């Protein structure tokens, strides 16, 4: 193995206040435990389950980079607020007329730069986005060869689309990490070209919930088909994450591990 190996922490979709509190409390613990110097958090559900607000973003200040997804614009004020958040990415394959940016280069305090690219899938997704494969190719062509570590958040429903993107980018990026389904998958691996891949990292949301939402609410909605308010659960929170280890000098991934940690809020 050539030179130093760095570790980065990737945390799945943060759901509501409970999720934000868990990120606040557990990120320093996980950084220390896994010797991580850089943290990426998908926060698309952080504002009461849907979108972002500036105060929610402050709660997740442990993140070096925040990524979005199909819920990025759920909170209307965020259309302008996003311009003041330098480390937040909305999907790069949204229309270029949308505010914000879809990728960026960030300093890793332990050494080197980290390019983070946010992409949205197109299969079974309501939003219109252009081809994530083509968008990734175009962004990679613009990146300086001095940026070795490149992490892609593919926010998508279909595992096939996420796996295909990971194989397409194998050897070109450090990691392709899936988000959006809120359920962590058991397929973490490093592909032959040196790209770490995980179909879905999971969420930071109620352990006894349906994807972070109140169980009776969701069951009622499925059974009756009636419009139903799906409240966010704030009981015991499960924080799902992955740790990617990569060579500083090459950006090549050497390991990826997915895990979960539980957080029980203090009683009021
Ligand atoms: Fe999503
Ligand atoms: Fe989500």
PDB file of C-alpha atoms and ligand atoms in Angstrom, residues 13-15 42-45 49 70-71 155 179-182 202-203 211, ligand 2:
ATOM      1  CA  UNK A  13     -30.228  10.854   5.169  1.00  0.00           C
ATOM      2  CA  UNK A  14     -30.817  12.819   8.374  1.00  0.00           C
ATOM      3  CA  UNK A  15     -34.518  12.812   9.316  1.00  0.00           C
ATOM      4  CA  UNK A  42     -26.891  13.721   3.418  1.00  0.00           C
ATOM      5  CA  UNK A  43     -29.307  16.150   5.042  1.00  0.00           C
ATOM      6  CA  UNK A  44     -32.223  16.183   2.611  1.00  0.00           C
ATOM      7  CA  UNK A  45     -34.791  15.235   5.287  1.00  0.00           C
ATOM      8  CA  UNK A  49     -38.452  15.215   7.325  1.00  0.00           C
ATOM      9  CA  UNK A  70     -35.175  14.908  -4.233  1.00  0.00           C
ATOM     10  CA  UNK A  71     -36.288  16.823  -1.091  1.00  0.00           C
ATOM     11  CA  UNK A 155     -29.317   9.694  -4.436  1.00  0.00           C
ATOM     12  CA  UNK A 179     -28.551   7.479  -0.432  1.00  0.00           C
ATOM     13  CA  UNK A 180     -32.364   8.000  -0.493  1.00  0.00           C
ATOM     14  CA  UNK A 181     -33.883   4.620   0.449  1.00  0.00           C
ATOM     15  CA  UNK A 182     -33.151   5.116   4.194  1.00  0.00           C
ATOM     16  CA  UNK A 202     -29.199   4.275   5.247  1.00  0.00           C
ATOM     17  CA  UNK A 203     -30.553   7.104   7.417  1.00  0.00           C
ATOM     18  CA  UNK A 211     -37.996   5.222   7.000  1.00  0.00           C
TER      19      UNK A 211
HETATM   20 FE1  LIG B   2     -34.141  10.772   2.205  1.00  0.00          FE
END
